[in-house]
């Protein structure tokens, strides 16, 4: 197996080079087109097209009687296109929803295709063998001429996307705006649909009908977690698609009984799962962590505020406060309260004495600032938004954790450094 | 006799799928049904490796587990992973199907399954594999009994849970207010979709399952106003598709499953066109009336 693996990288076998290059190009091409269908929320249309191609291939074969590539691709292109139109028409002209229409079209078209395929197979035409490779994709056994035909189509697709990038981006994100600035939206949509059909026709060679949807959807599903910019997502998706393509070819080269397409999809899915879970900022784990941090910050700030409020009402700023007293202000469980207090002490906001905890100078300043923000906001709401004083507390309780120093300064200036809040409590300044 | 068995099997598959399909369509989950029908492949393979045979009960359990798992993964990717629904369906089912095909390839010697059989089945072989009692009497095809019993369970499930399924389909929030768990009924429905798919696999293949899940129900959805009418119409359309499909396949000497799916599509096209013409007539009449007024 390892000798096999090494010989893959020798590239002595001309076919290995072709298949590797071919799978890279097919994967990248499908990924780039797929990104647009993905962001137009039409990800599954690719699945319908992939199934709808079969009857076209069969019809072309029945009508011509030969396995001419150009004719087969034309047939595939025709019924692939027809499926898009049919889905759109059904959704537009009846109460049937898009997902039902897609499922309907894909299963019926594929059924027709299977019927035609079996009809051809029993008709005894010797040229028919290999037609069903359109179904399952046999990337590893692609012939040199197959690779060239499909790579050329795929490259044309990518060039078209590059040339019309701006227009495609516009109809993807803001169709109404595109229309209003006079772009020929219908034509651009026509172009995008045609490119999608072409990408599906070629991609099926690598992974087969069922898995074609993955080649379109999964690279973008992975790439979108790493960037917010469409051009970067496109480049990433193309890289992921290409890499997965060649990995699939590599795996089925070193383990010849392993199918190429499913391994391409496994590698793609691995990229997607890693991205969805672990990508920085947008990934699931990172968002969970952020949520936890926010929740802790809010808890910490609430307790600091409680210290200040108790001290204020008893005029006991330097004395220690017991947990029971704090719980009168903020009803957290004793366990949670203890955890928060330890955390605050570790961060230097609190100091510990025999009777409990008291604010350090640093903590004192922080607590005063929070109370100030809370009261400034209450005042802002009553003065500028004319909200009754007894309705402003909850809102201030949420916003006080979010106000930035810049906003704080603006509030102070706008309100003219007021002395008291709407409930006549003193606003503490440094 | 074999004609009769094939049409009967087709009809039973059509009815079982159609009943479930009605709920899938109303819940806007048609593509989830499609996804499940592909995604249960690894479940079938693992059940096969576990039991070492095509033992129906293990297969049903394997498929049911995978069906529910598919639904859970799709929901997780959508809600927790912030991936749009259609994309999470696409990512999930292709991944699981790929896993299934890889498992088949890895255990070629031990698994007597191939993906072509899974994809488009061969209902024509149904009458060949019959159950012969110890007394030597032939009581009919095995596949027929399997899909027949699944159909009985589907009918039981839907008639017992009709109210819950109806309310959770039309108004999930109201259902929650009534104390009906939308999640539970959702998973139950998906489990039944998986059972039906796997029971139909060998005979008709995944594609006809999807066609029967969606096409007759979509056709009935066009012309019915009540859920019960819709379900009955779906069964009727499924039955007609099975009969006509069979004779179309015989005439062309082509795949029976493919022909049945084709007829499903044709019936949809006819009803759709009829509705379009009627609605145009109605708008014409109302236009005339408003013009007179």
mmCIF file of N, CA, C and O in Angstrom, chain A residues 276-317:
data_model
loop_
_atom_site.group_PDB
_atom_site.id
_atom_site.type_symbol
_atom_site.label_atom_id
_atom_site.label_comp_id
_atom_site.label_asym_id
_atom_site.label_seq_id
_atom_site.Cartn_x
_atom_site.Cartn_y
_atom_site.Cartn_z
ATOM 1 N N UNK A 276 -17.346 23.841 10.825
ATOM 2 C CA UNK A 276 -18.558 24.188 11.567
ATOM 3 C C UNK A 276 -18.290 24.154 13.065
ATOM 4 O O UNK A 276 -18.754 25.008 13.813
ATOM 5 N N UNK A 277 -17.505 23.188 13.511
ATOM 6 C CA UNK A 277 -17.264 23.070 14.946
ATOM 7 C C UNK A 277 -16.162 24.012 15.431
ATOM 8 O O UNK A 277 -16.318 24.679 16.434
ATOM 9 N N UNK A 278 -15.031 24.049 14.710
ATOM 10 C CA UNK A 278 -13.843 24.634 15.333
ATOM 11 C C UNK A 278 -13.351 25.935 14.712
ATOM 12 O O UNK A 278 -12.354 26.479 15.164
ATOM 13 N N UNK A 279 -14.010 26.436 13.658
ATOM 14 C CA UNK A 279 -13.498 27.659 13.048
ATOM 15 C C UNK A 279 -13.475 28.784 14.092
ATOM 16 O O UNK A 279 -14.372 28.884 14.919
ATOM 17 N N UNK A 280 -12.417 29.611 14.065
ATOM 18 C CA UNK A 280 -12.391 30.718 15.025
ATOM 19 C C UNK A 280 -13.529 31.704 14.753
ATOM 20 O O UNK A 280 -13.883 31.923 13.603
ATOM 21 N N UNK A 281 -14.104 32.256 15.785
ATOM 22 C CA UNK A 281 -15.188 33.238 15.707
ATOM 23 C C UNK A 281 -16.528 32.673 15.247
ATOM 24 O O UNK A 281 -17.505 32.730 15.961
ATOM 25 N N UNK A 282 -16.597 32.034 14.053
ATOM 26 C CA UNK A 282 -17.897 31.586 13.553
ATOM 27 C C UNK A 282 -18.216 30.143 13.920
ATOM 28 O O UNK A 282 -19.345 29.704 13.757
ATOM 29 N N UNK A 283 -17.218 29.377 14.344
ATOM 30 C CA UNK A 283 -17.441 27.974 14.659
ATOM 31 C C UNK A 283 -18.280 27.805 15.926
ATOM 32 O O UNK A 283 -18.402 28.722 16.735
ATOM 33 N N UNK A 284 -18.855 26.596 16.064
ATOM 34 C CA UNK A 284 -19.764 26.332 17.183
ATOM 35 C C UNK A 284 -19.062 26.470 18.532
ATOM 36 O O UNK A 284 -19.531 27.166 19.433
ATOM 37 N N UNK A 285 -17.894 25.844 18.669
ATOM 38 C CA UNK A 285 -17.172 25.870 19.942
ATOM 39 C C UNK A 285 -16.798 27.311 20.300
ATOM 40 O O UNK A 285 -16.977 27.765 21.430
ATOM 41 N N UNK A 286 -16.312 28.023 19.300
ATOM 42 C CA UNK A 286 -15.876 29.387 19.556
ATOM 43 C C UNK A 286 -17.061 30.265 19.974
ATOM 44 O O UNK A 286 -16.924 31.130 20.851
ATOM 45 N N UNK A 287 -18.244 30.008 19.360
ATOM 46 C CA UNK A 287 -19.409 30.807 19.756
ATOM 47 C C UNK A 287 -19.887 30.435 21.150
ATOM 48 O O UNK A 287 -20.297 31.291 21.931
ATOM 49 N N UNK A 288 -19.818 29.123 21.470
ATOM 50 C CA UNK A 288 -20.190 28.695 22.830
ATOM 51 C C UNK A 288 -19.297 29.382 23.854
ATOM 52 O O UNK A 288 -19.751 29.876 24.885
ATOM 53 N N UNK A 289 -17.991 29.403 23.554
ATOM 54 C CA UNK A 289 -17.013 30.002 24.452
ATOM 55 C C UNK A 289 -17.314 31.486 24.647
ATOM 56 O O UNK A 289 -17.283 32.009 25.761
ATOM 57 N N UNK A 290 -17.643 32.151 23.526
ATOM 58 C CA UNK A 290 -17.967 33.571 23.587
ATOM 59 C C UNK A 290 -19.198 33.814 24.469
ATOM 60 O O UNK A 290 -19.216 34.731 25.292
ATOM 61 N N UNK A 291 -20.208 32.929 24.302
ATOM 62 C CA UNK A 291 -21.433 33.056 25.106
ATOM 63 C C UNK A 291 -21.117 32.910 26.588
ATOM 64 O O UNK A 291 -21.599 33.664 27.418
ATOM 65 N N UNK A 292 -20.276 31.914 26.902
ATOM 66 C CA UNK A 292 -19.905 31.668 28.284
ATOM 67 C C UNK A 292 -19.197 32.887 28.858
ATOM 68 O O UNK A 292 -19.484 33.351 29.977
ATOM 69 N N UNK A 293 -18.282 33.450 28.054
ATOM 70 C CA UNK A 293 -17.541 34.626 28.524
ATOM 71 C C UNK A 293 -18.481 35.794 28.791
ATOM 72 O O UNK A 293 -18.367 36.488 29.808
ATOM 73 N N UNK A 294 -19.437 35.987 27.858
ATOM 74 C CA UNK A 294 -20.395 37.086 28.047
ATOM 75 C C UNK A 294 -21.214 36.886 29.311
ATOM 76 O O UNK A 294 -21.438 37.817 30.075
ATOM 77 N N UNK A 295 -21.673 35.624 29.518
ATOM 78 C CA UNK A 295 -22.513 35.369 30.683
ATOM 79 C C UNK A 295 -21.726 35.647 31.961
ATOM 80 O O UNK A 295 -22.205 36.282 32.884
ATOM 81 N N UNK A 296 -20.440 35.228 31.971
ATOM 82 C CA UNK A 296 -19.623 35.457 33.162
ATOM 83 C C UNK A 296 -19.404 36.943 33.406
ATOM 84 O O UNK A 296 -19.450 37.408 34.533
ATOM 85 N N UNK A 297 -19.175 37.667 32.300
ATOM 86 C CA UNK A 297 -18.927 39.103 32.458
ATOM 87 C C UNK A 297 -20.142 39.769 33.081
ATOM 88 O O UNK A 297 -20.025 40.594 33.993
ATOM 89 N N UNK A 298 -21.336 39.373 32.610
ATOM 90 C CA UNK A 298 -22.552 39.986 33.130
ATOM 91 C C UNK A 298 -22.734 39.646 34.609
ATOM 92 O O UNK A 298 -23.041 40.512 35.427
ATOM 93 N N UNK A 299 -22.491 38.378 34.964
ATOM 94 C CA UNK A 299 -22.601 37.982 36.379
ATOM 95 C C UNK A 299 -21.629 38.780 37.242
ATOM 96 O O UNK A 299 -22.004 39.339 38.281
ATOM 97 N N UNK A 300 -20.372 38.869 36.794
ATOM 98 C CA UNK A 300 -19.357 39.592 37.564
ATOM 99 C C UNK A 300 -19.784 41.039 37.774
ATOM 100 O O UNK A 300 -19.717 41.567 38.894
ATOM 101 N N UNK A 301 -20.241 41.657 36.684
ATOM 102 C CA UNK A 301 -20.575 43.077 36.793
ATOM 103 C C UNK A 301 -21.788 43.290 37.687
ATOM 104 O O UNK A 301 -21.846 44.276 38.432
ATOM 105 N N UNK A 302 -22.739 42.331 37.636
ATOM 106 C CA UNK A 302 -23.904 42.471 38.514
ATOM 107 C C UNK A 302 -23.515 42.431 39.976
ATOM 108 O O UNK A 302 -24.044 43.182 40.798
ATOM 109 N N UNK A 303 -22.571 41.551 40.316
ATOM 110 C CA UNK A 303 -22.181 41.443 41.720
ATOM 111 C C UNK A 303 -21.392 42.680 42.158
ATOM 112 O O UNK A 303 -21.589 43.212 43.260
ATOM 113 N N UNK A 304 -20.516 43.171 41.272
ATOM 114 C CA UNK A 304 -19.782 44.403 41.608
ATOM 115 C C UNK A 304 -20.772 45.539 41.905
ATOM 116 O O UNK A 304 -20.608 46.307 42.853
ATOM 117 N N UNK A 305 -21.800 45.583 41.060
ATOM 118 C CA UNK A 305 -22.817 46.623 41.248
ATOM 119 C C UNK A 305 -23.514 46.451 42.591
ATOM 120 O O UNK A 305 -23.781 47.428 43.296
ATOM 121 N N UNK A 306 -23.782 45.163 42.932
ATOM 122 C CA UNK A 306 -24.453 44.896 44.207
ATOM 123 C C UNK A 306 -23.615 45.409 45.366
ATOM 124 O O UNK A 306 -24.136 46.015 46.319
ATOM 125 N N UNK A 307 -22.284 45.200 45.290
ATOM 126 C CA UNK A 307 -21.389 45.727 46.332
ATOM 127 C C UNK A 307 -21.584 47.226 46.496
ATOM 128 O O UNK A 307 -21.743 47.744 47.593
ATOM 129 N N UNK A 308 -21.576 47.910 45.365
ATOM 130 C CA UNK A 308 -21.690 49.363 45.402
ATOM 131 C C UNK A 308 -23.030 49.794 45.989
ATOM 132 O O UNK A 308 -23.091 50.702 46.821
ATOM 133 N N UNK A 309 -24.094 49.114 45.538
ATOM 134 C CA UNK A 309 -25.436 49.509 45.998
ATOM 135 C C UNK A 309 -25.592 49.323 47.507
ATOM 136 O O UNK A 309 -26.140 50.192 48.191
ATOM 137 N N UNK A 310 -25.066 48.174 48.016
ATOM 138 C CA UNK A 310 -25.183 47.951 49.460
ATOM 139 C C UNK A 310 -24.406 49.023 50.213
ATOM 140 O O UNK A 310 -24.888 49.638 51.164
ATOM 141 N N UNK A 311 -23.156 49.242 49.735
ATOM 142 C CA UNK A 311 -22.304 50.230 50.396
ATOM 143 C C UNK A 311 -22.962 51.600 50.389
ATOM 144 O O UNK A 311 -22.921 52.336 51.379
ATOM 145 N N UNK A 312 -23.608 51.901 49.268
ATOM 146 C CA UNK A 312 -24.228 53.208 49.119
ATOM 147 C C UNK A 312 -25.369 53.387 50.126
ATOM 148 O O UNK A 312 -25.480 54.410 50.798
ATOM 149 N N UNK A 313 -26.210 52.334 50.249
ATOM 150 C CA UNK A 313 -27.374 52.489 51.127
ATOM 151 C C UNK A 313 -26.981 52.476 52.597
ATOM 152 O O UNK A 313 -27.657 53.086 53.435
ATOM 153 N N UNK A 314 -25.861 51.789 52.936
ATOM 154 C CA UNK A 314 -25.465 51.742 54.368
ATOM 155 C C UNK A 314 -24.313 52.684 54.654
ATOM 156 O O UNK A 314 -23.843 52.740 55.796
ATOM 157 N N UNK A 315 -23.854 53.355 53.622
ATOM 158 C CA UNK A 315 -22.655 54.177 53.708
ATOM 159 C C UNK A 315 -21.508 53.399 54.355
ATOM 160 O O UNK A 315 -20.945 53.810 55.379
ATOM 161 N N UNK A 316 -21.210 52.256 53.769
ATOM 162 C CA UNK A 316 -20.189 51.385 54.360
ATOM 163 C C UNK A 316 -19.231 50.898 53.282
ATOM 164 O O UNK A 316 -19.102 49.719 53.036
ATOM 165 N N UNK A 317 -18.560 51.854 52.627
ATOM 166 C CA UNK A 317 -17.780 51.494 51.455
ATOM 167 C C UNK A 317 -16.590 50.598 51.747
ATOM 168 O O UNK A 317 -16.199 49.801 50.911
#
